[in-house]
Every structure is written in C-alpha cells, then in structure tokens.
PDB file of C-alpha atoms in Angstrom:
ATOM      1  CA  UNK A   1     -28.707  -1.223  53.898  1.00  0.00           C
ATOM      2  CA  UNK A   2     -27.589  -3.345  56.833  1.00  0.00           C
ATOM      3  CA  UNK A   3     -27.592  -7.124  56.335  1.00  0.00           C
ATOM      4  CA  UNK A   4     -29.961  -9.174  58.488  1.00  0.00           C
ATOM      5  CA  UNK A   5     -28.618 -11.904  60.755  1.00  0.00           C
ATOM      6  CA  UNK A   6     -30.002 -14.514  58.357  1.00  0.00           C
ATOM      7  CA  UNK A   7     -28.151 -12.889  55.445  1.00  0.00           C
ATOM      8  CA  UNK A   8     -24.936 -12.814  57.480  1.00  0.00           C
ATOM      9  CA  UNK A   9     -25.309 -16.524  58.264  1.00  0.00           C
ATOM     10  CA  UNK A  10     -25.955 -17.276  54.585  1.00  0.00           C
ATOM     11  CA  UNK A  11     -22.919 -15.269  53.493  1.00  0.00           C
ATOM     12  CA  UNK A  12     -20.679 -17.012  56.031  1.00  0.00           C
ATOM     13  CA  UNK A  13     -22.007 -20.383  54.923  1.00  0.00           C
ATOM     14  CA  UNK A  14     -21.321 -19.538  51.283  1.00  0.00           C
ATOM     15  CA  UNK A  15     -17.783 -18.440  52.153  1.00  0.00           C
ATOM     16  CA  UNK A  16     -17.094 -21.538  54.255  1.00  0.00           C
ATOM     17  CA  UNK A  17     -18.548 -23.844  51.603  1.00  0.00           C
ATOM     18  CA  UNK A  18     -15.826 -22.603  49.281  1.00  0.00           C
ATOM     19  CA  UNK A  19     -13.060 -23.675  51.675  1.00  0.00           C
ATOM     20  CA  UNK A  20     -14.597 -26.680  53.506  1.00  0.00           C
ATOM     21  CA  UNK A  21     -16.687 -29.710  52.775  1.00  0.00           C
ATOM     22  CA  UNK A  22     -20.343 -29.265  53.713  1.00  0.00           C
ATOM     23  CA  UNK A  23     -20.010 -32.079  56.259  1.00  0.00           C
ATOM     24  CA  UNK A  24     -17.101 -30.309  57.965  1.00  0.00           C
ATOM     25  CA  UNK A  25     -18.807 -26.938  58.415  1.00  0.00           C
ATOM     26  CA  UNK A  26     -20.007 -26.462  61.973  1.00  0.00           C
ATOM     27  CA  UNK A  27     -22.336 -24.007  63.657  1.00  0.00           C
ATOM     28  CA  UNK A  28     -19.273 -22.765  65.514  1.00  0.00           C
ATOM     29  CA  UNK A  29     -17.528 -22.036  62.181  1.00  0.00           C
ATOM     30  CA  UNK A  30     -20.526 -20.043  60.997  1.00  0.00           C
ATOM     31  CA  UNK A  31     -20.964 -17.919  64.132  1.00  0.00           C
ATOM     32  CA  UNK A  32     -17.231 -17.214  64.403  1.00  0.00           C
ATOM     33  CA  UNK A  33     -17.100 -16.187  60.762  1.00  0.00           C
ATOM     34  CA  UNK A  34     -20.114 -13.867  60.879  1.00  0.00           C
ATOM     35  CA  UNK A  35     -19.782 -12.642  64.467  1.00  0.00           C
ATOM     36  CA  UNK A  36     -23.220 -13.766  65.639  1.00  0.00           C
ATOM     37  CA  UNK A  37     -24.180 -15.975  68.567  1.00  0.00           C
ATOM     38  CA  UNK A  38     -25.173 -19.637  68.452  1.00  0.00           C
ATOM     39  CA  UNK A  39     -28.624 -18.630  69.687  1.00  0.00           C
ATOM     40  CA  UNK A  40     -29.027 -16.380  66.663  1.00  0.00           C
ATOM     41  CA  UNK A  41     -28.064 -19.261  64.373  1.00  0.00           C
ATOM     42  CA  UNK A  42     -30.535 -21.619  66.071  1.00  0.00           C
ATOM     43  CA  UNK A  43     -33.242 -18.974  65.899  1.00  0.00           C
ATOM     44  CA  UNK A  44     -33.098 -19.291  62.096  1.00  0.00           C
ATOM     45  CA  UNK A  45     -31.950 -22.888  61.531  1.00  0.00           C
ATOM     46  CA  UNK A  46     -32.133 -26.285  63.201  1.00  0.00           C
ATOM     47  CA  UNK A  47     -28.690 -27.340  61.957  1.00  0.00           C
ATOM     48  CA  UNK A  48     -26.211 -26.931  59.100  1.00  0.00           C
ATOM     49  CA  UNK A  49     -28.299 -29.104  56.788  1.00  0.00           C
ATOM     50  CA  UNK A  50     -31.378 -26.940  57.385  1.00  0.00           C
ATOM     51  CA  UNK A  51     -29.179 -23.962  56.496  1.00  0.00           C
ATOM     52  CA  UNK A  52     -28.054 -25.787  53.353  1.00  0.00           C
ATOM     53  CA  UNK A  53     -31.652 -26.360  52.237  1.00  0.00           C
ATOM     54  CA  UNK A  54     -32.406 -22.673  52.760  1.00  0.00           C
ATOM     55  CA  UNK A  55     -29.195 -21.759  50.927  1.00  0.00           C
ATOM     56  CA  UNK A  56     -30.366 -23.679  47.856  1.00  0.00           C
ATOM     57  CA  UNK A  57     -33.766 -22.014  47.929  1.00  0.00           C
ATOM     58  CA  UNK A  58     -32.315 -18.550  48.410  1.00  0.00           C
ATOM     59  CA  UNK A  59     -29.642 -18.905  45.720  1.00  0.00           C
ATOM     60  CA  UNK A  60     -31.980 -20.225  43.057  1.00  0.00           C
ATOM     61  CA  UNK A  61     -34.755 -17.820  44.075  1.00  0.00           C
ATOM     62  CA  UNK A  62     -32.407 -14.878  43.652  1.00  0.00           C
ATOM     63  CA  UNK A  63     -31.248 -16.236  40.291  1.00  0.00           C
ATOM     64  CA  UNK A  64     -34.870 -16.650  39.106  1.00  0.00           C
ATOM     65  CA  UNK A  65     -35.766 -13.100  40.147  1.00  0.00           C
ATOM     66  CA  UNK A  66     -32.728 -11.650  38.380  1.00  0.00           C
ATOM     67  CA  UNK A  67     -33.351 -13.638  35.211  1.00  0.00           C
ATOM     68  CA  UNK A  68     -34.898 -12.224  32.073  1.00  0.00           C
ATOM     69  CA  UNK A  69     -37.776 -14.671  31.379  1.00  0.00           C
ATOM     70  CA  UNK A  70     -37.103 -14.322  27.648  1.00  0.00           C
ATOM     71  CA  UNK A  71     -33.397 -15.172  27.960  1.00  0.00           C
ATOM     72  CA  UNK A  72     -32.185 -18.256  26.088  1.00  0.00           C
ATOM     73  CA  UNK A  73     -32.664 -21.434  28.120  1.00  0.00           C
ATOM     74  CA  UNK A  74     -28.948 -22.217  28.177  1.00  0.00           C
ATOM     75  CA  UNK A  75     -28.228 -18.826  29.765  1.00  0.00           C
ATOM     76  CA  UNK A  76     -30.938 -19.392  32.371  1.00  0.00           C
ATOM     77  CA  UNK A  77     -29.641 -22.890  33.119  1.00  0.00           C
ATOM     78  CA  UNK A  78     -26.016 -21.797  33.442  1.00  0.00           C
ATOM     79  CA  UNK A  79     -26.968 -18.889  35.702  1.00  0.00           C
ATOM     80  CA  UNK A  80     -29.014 -21.198  37.936  1.00  0.00           C
ATOM     81  CA  UNK A  81     -26.179 -23.709  38.248  1.00  0.00           C
ATOM     82  CA  UNK A  82     -23.617 -20.969  38.871  1.00  0.00           C
ATOM     83  CA  UNK A  83     -25.863 -19.486  41.556  1.00  0.00           C
ATOM     84  CA  UNK A  84     -25.544 -22.749  43.496  1.00  0.00           C
ATOM     85  CA  UNK A  85     -21.949 -23.610  42.675  1.00  0.00           C
ATOM     86  CA  UNK A  86     -19.831 -20.468  42.901  1.00  0.00           C
ATOM     87  CA  UNK A  87     -16.878 -22.588  41.926  1.00  0.00           C
ATOM     88  CA  UNK A  88     -16.066 -26.210  41.102  1.00  0.00           C
ATOM     89  CA  UNK A  89     -14.635 -26.436  44.631  1.00  0.00           C
ATOM     90  CA  UNK A  90     -18.005 -25.466  46.120  1.00  0.00           C
ATOM     91  CA  UNK A  91     -19.702 -28.060  43.936  1.00  0.00           C
ATOM     92  CA  UNK A  92     -17.283 -30.735  45.057  1.00  0.00           C
ATOM     93  CA  UNK A  93     -17.825 -29.801  48.703  1.00  0.00           C
ATOM     94  CA  UNK A  94     -21.572 -30.249  48.245  1.00  0.00           C
ATOM     95  CA  UNK A  95     -21.555 -33.331  46.004  1.00  0.00           C
ATOM     96  CA  UNK A  96     -19.167 -35.235  48.281  1.00  0.00           C
ATOM     97  CA  UNK A  97     -21.277 -34.678  51.394  1.00  0.00           C
ATOM     98  CA  UNK A  98     -24.138 -36.372  53.212  1.00  0.00           C
ATOM     99  CA  UNK A  99     -26.472 -33.999  51.367  1.00  0.00           C
ATOM    100  CA  UNK A 100     -25.434 -35.227  47.924  1.00  0.00           C
ATOM    101  CA  UNK A 101     -28.779 -37.039  47.499  1.00  0.00           C
ATOM    102  CA  UNK A 102     -30.651 -33.835  48.321  1.00  0.00           C
ATOM    103  CA  UNK A 103     -28.481 -31.985  45.831  1.00  0.00           C
ATOM    104  CA  UNK A 104     -29.123 -34.618  43.155  1.00  0.00           C
ATOM    105  CA  UNK A 105     -32.884 -34.349  43.590  1.00  0.00           C
ATOM    106  CA  UNK A 106     -32.724 -30.572  43.660  1.00  0.00           C
ATOM    107  CA  UNK A 107     -30.613 -30.326  40.505  1.00  0.00           C
ATOM    108  CA  UNK A 108     -32.761 -32.872  38.668  1.00  0.00           C
ATOM    109  CA  UNK A 109     -35.940 -30.916  39.516  1.00  0.00           C
ATOM    110  CA  UNK A 110     -34.290 -27.669  38.453  1.00  0.00           C
ATOM    111  CA  UNK A 111     -33.025 -29.125  35.178  1.00  0.00           C
ATOM    112  CA  UNK A 112     -36.363 -30.781  34.465  1.00  0.00           C
ATOM    113  CA  UNK A 113     -38.274 -27.531  35.020  1.00  0.00           C
ATOM    114  CA  UNK A 114     -35.958 -25.544  32.746  1.00  0.00           C
ATOM    115  CA  UNK A 115     -35.905 -28.187  30.014  1.00  0.00           C
ATOM    116  CA  UNK A 116     -39.676 -28.643  30.178  1.00  0.00           C
ATOM    117  CA  UNK A 117     -40.051 -24.875  29.789  1.00  0.00           C
ATOM    118  CA  UNK A 118     -37.722 -24.943  26.794  1.00  0.00           C
ATOM    119  CA  UNK A 119     -39.708 -27.814  25.243  1.00  0.00           C
ATOM    120  CA  UNK A 120     -42.927 -25.798  25.679  1.00  0.00           C
ATOM    121  CA  UNK A 121     -41.426 -22.949  23.711  1.00  0.00           C
ATOM    122  CA  UNK A 122     -40.199 -25.240  20.929  1.00  0.00           C
ATOM    123  CA  UNK A 123     -43.323 -27.320  20.352  1.00  0.00           C
ATOM    124  CA  UNK A 124     -45.128 -24.650  18.352  1.00  0.00           C
ATOM    125  CA  UNK A 125     -46.673 -26.251  15.302  1.00  0.00           C
ATOM    126  CA  UNK A 126     -45.739 -29.774  16.412  1.00  0.00           C
ATOM    127  CA  UNK A 127     -48.050 -32.500  17.679  1.00  0.00           C
ATOM    128  CA  UNK A 128     -45.943 -34.469  20.148  1.00  0.00           C
ATOM    129  CA  UNK A 129     -47.473 -37.018  22.489  1.00  0.00           C
ATOM    130  CA  UNK A 130     -47.145 -36.742  26.257  1.00  0.00           C
ATOM    131  CA  UNK A 131     -45.007 -39.917  26.422  1.00  0.00           C
ATOM    132  CA  UNK A 132     -42.564 -38.625  23.817  1.00  0.00           C
ATOM    133  CA  UNK A 133     -42.365 -35.212  25.436  1.00  0.00           C
ATOM    134  CA  UNK A 134     -41.604 -36.848  28.819  1.00  0.00           C
ATOM    135  CA  UNK A 135     -39.005 -39.124  27.176  1.00  0.00           C
ATOM    136  CA  UNK A 136     -37.200 -36.161  25.580  1.00  0.00           C
ATOM    137  CA  UNK A 137     -37.287 -34.110  28.784  1.00  0.00           C
ATOM    138  CA  UNK A 138     -36.031 -37.038  30.885  1.00  0.00           C
ATOM    139  CA  UNK A 139     -33.264 -37.900  28.429  1.00  0.00           C
ATOM    140  CA  UNK A 140     -31.904 -34.367  28.266  1.00  0.00           C
ATOM    141  CA  UNK A 141     -32.285 -33.862  32.036  1.00  0.00           C
ATOM    142  CA  UNK A 142     -30.379 -37.030  32.875  1.00  0.00           C
ATOM    143  CA  UNK A 143     -27.742 -36.381  30.229  1.00  0.00           C
ATOM    144  CA  UNK A 144     -26.956 -32.875  31.447  1.00  0.00           C
ATOM    145  CA  UNK A 145     -27.185 -33.873  35.110  1.00  0.00           C
ATOM    146  CA  UNK A 146     -24.857 -36.862  34.603  1.00  0.00           C
ATOM    147  CA  UNK A 147     -22.217 -34.685  32.992  1.00  0.00           C
ATOM    148  CA  UNK A 148     -22.633 -31.988  35.622  1.00  0.00           C
ATOM    149  CA  UNK A 149     -22.145 -34.470  38.463  1.00  0.00           C
ATOM    150  CA  UNK A 150     -19.168 -36.055  36.695  1.00  0.00           C
ATOM    151  CA  UNK A 151     -17.502 -32.672  36.299  1.00  0.00           C
ATOM    152  CA  UNK A 152     -18.281 -31.578  39.858  1.00  0.00           C
ATOM    153  CA  UNK A 153     -16.840 -34.712  41.414  1.00  0.00           C
ATOM    154  CA  UNK A 154     -14.032 -35.463  39.002  1.00  0.00           C
ATOM    155  CA  UNK A 155     -10.710 -34.010  37.920  1.00  0.00           C
ATOM    156  CA  UNK A 156     -12.280 -31.948  35.104  1.00  0.00           C
ATOM    157  CA  UNK A 157     -14.061 -29.573  37.502  1.00  0.00           C
ATOM    158  CA  UNK A 158     -12.014 -26.503  36.434  1.00  0.00           C
ATOM    159  CA  UNK A 159     -13.330 -26.828  32.866  1.00  0.00           C
ATOM    160  CA  UNK A 160     -16.907 -27.468  34.019  1.00  0.00           C
ATOM    161  CA  UNK A 161     -18.385 -24.102  33.039  1.00  0.00           C
ATOM    162  CA  UNK A 162     -17.035 -24.146  29.483  1.00  0.00           C
ATOM    163  CA  UNK A 163     -17.922 -27.792  28.966  1.00  0.00           C
ATOM    164  CA  UNK A 164     -21.396 -27.316  30.400  1.00  0.00           C
ATOM    165  CA  UNK A 165     -22.040 -24.326  28.137  1.00  0.00           C
ATOM    166  CA  UNK A 166     -20.960 -26.394  25.123  1.00  0.00           C
ATOM    167  CA  UNK A 167     -23.110 -29.406  26.062  1.00  0.00           C
ATOM    168  CA  UNK A 168     -26.171 -27.260  26.679  1.00  0.00           C
ATOM    169  CA  UNK A 169     -25.704 -25.479  23.341  1.00  0.00           C
ATOM    170  CA  UNK A 170     -25.430 -28.842  21.574  1.00  0.00           C
ATOM    171  CA  UNK A 171     -28.638 -30.090  23.221  1.00  0.00           C
ATOM    172  CA  UNK A 172     -30.485 -26.976  22.060  1.00  0.00           C
ATOM    173  CA  UNK A 173     -30.778 -28.085  18.438  1.00  0.00           C
ATOM    174  CA  UNK A 174     -31.101 -31.715  19.466  1.00  0.00           C
ATOM    175  CA  UNK A 175     -34.248 -31.059  21.476  1.00  0.00           C
ATOM    176  CA  UNK A 176     -35.986 -29.431  18.520  1.00  0.00           C
ATOM    177  CA  UNK A 177     -34.876 -32.302  16.262  1.00  0.00           C
ATOM    178  CA  UNK A 178     -36.208 -34.868  18.751  1.00  0.00           C
ATOM    179  CA  UNK A 179     -39.556 -33.044  18.919  1.00  0.00           C
ATOM    180  CA  UNK A 180     -39.766 -32.935  15.117  1.00  0.00           C
ATOM    181  CA  UNK A 181     -38.939 -36.636  14.859  1.00  0.00           C
ATOM    182  CA  UNK A 182     -41.593 -37.578  17.424  1.00  0.00           C
ATOM    183  CA  UNK A 183     -44.163 -35.362  15.684  1.00  0.00           C
ATOM    184  CA  UNK A 184     -43.549 -37.033  12.313  1.00  0.00           C
ATOM    185  CA  UNK A 185     -43.149 -40.571  13.712  1.00  0.00           C
ATOM    186  CA  UNK A 186     -45.997 -41.145  16.153  1.00  0.00           C
ATOM    187  CA  UNK A 187     -45.723 -44.039  18.555  1.00  0.00           C
ATOM    188  CA  UNK A 188     -47.177 -47.382  17.552  1.00  0.00           C
ATOM    189  CA  UNK A 189     -47.693 -50.681  19.329  1.00  0.00           C
ATOM    190  CA  UNK A 190     -44.194 -51.940  18.438  1.00  0.00           C
ATOM    191  CA  UNK A 191     -42.652 -48.967  20.274  1.00  0.00           C
ATOM    192  CA  UNK A 192     -44.304 -50.096  23.495  1.00  0.00           C
ATOM    193  CA  UNK A 193     -42.855 -53.631  23.410  1.00  0.00           C
TER     194      UNK A 193
END
C-alpha cells in the first residue's frame, strides 16, 4: 500500500528528529527528505510545531491500538514511551527544544492516565479515598516523569530503557502497598494540617 503524503512527512520528521534537534528541523529539511513540495507540507501542517503535535498524537495512537489492553501496565507504559522516543537521542532532541513544555504536559498526562488505570485495577477489595488515590497517582506520575526527564536530558540516556523498566517494576508493588496502607489508615483531621 502506498504511503500518503502525510505519512511521508511524518516518516521524514521521525528520521530527522533522530539526527537533529526539533528546533533545527525546517520545512525545507522535511520536503527535501521526503520528496514532496512545500505546498503539500503546508496543506497538512501550519509549521514544524504543528507537525510535532500531530506526531505525538499519531505515535501514541498507534501504540494504543497495537497494545493488548490486558498487558501489564509497565509493558504498556514502556511501549508508549518508546513510541515517542525511538532513541535517547530523539528524546534529547525533543526535551531540549522550545516544545519541551508541551512534551512535559503530554508525558505527564500519558503517565497519569496509565497509572490511574493501573490503580483502578489494583483497588479491588480496598476502600481508598479520592484524596489518597490522587496522592498516590500524582506521586508515582511525578516520580517516573522526573526520572524519565533526567535520563532523557542527562548523560545516562543510553541506559534509560533498562533503568525505566526497573523503576516501573519497583513502583508496581509500591502502588499496591500504598493503596493498602491508605485503606487501613484512613485520613483524619491531623493529616490535613
């Protein structure tokens, strides 16, 4: 099946993102790489950053569709992250760009959705308050995101995948333990001070 012009633009963007910072990729780079005209690019996108937003949606959408909904949450999370960051280099090129804030928000929403889904599956038989559930979800989301950003922007990027897998596995039991603790130790007035 022949690729559409939009798919060709996306593939060129993905390729260029591996070798160049997001801020250094130009429309000219894209059209030269994929052999399309500037008009074709502008038919689909306003600019490179519009293309980037679509790239995120397309990559994660494809990962969601390919995912077994019953797969372990750590596998789902790793596949989603790998769908965005083909390599540590790609991650660095995104995280060190003008779109880093967009990427932060996007990753936080993605992590939060996956962790919230995991919490849903692990609350069976436990009575956990909304505040405690939110606290656990936020804590795990920010912990994983902080490490992910540190690895993507720092010298440890080559070991990111292995480290991320290990951190996510370690959080797995910790989330259930946190839910059990909150179920057996309900909040009281002192907790709110």
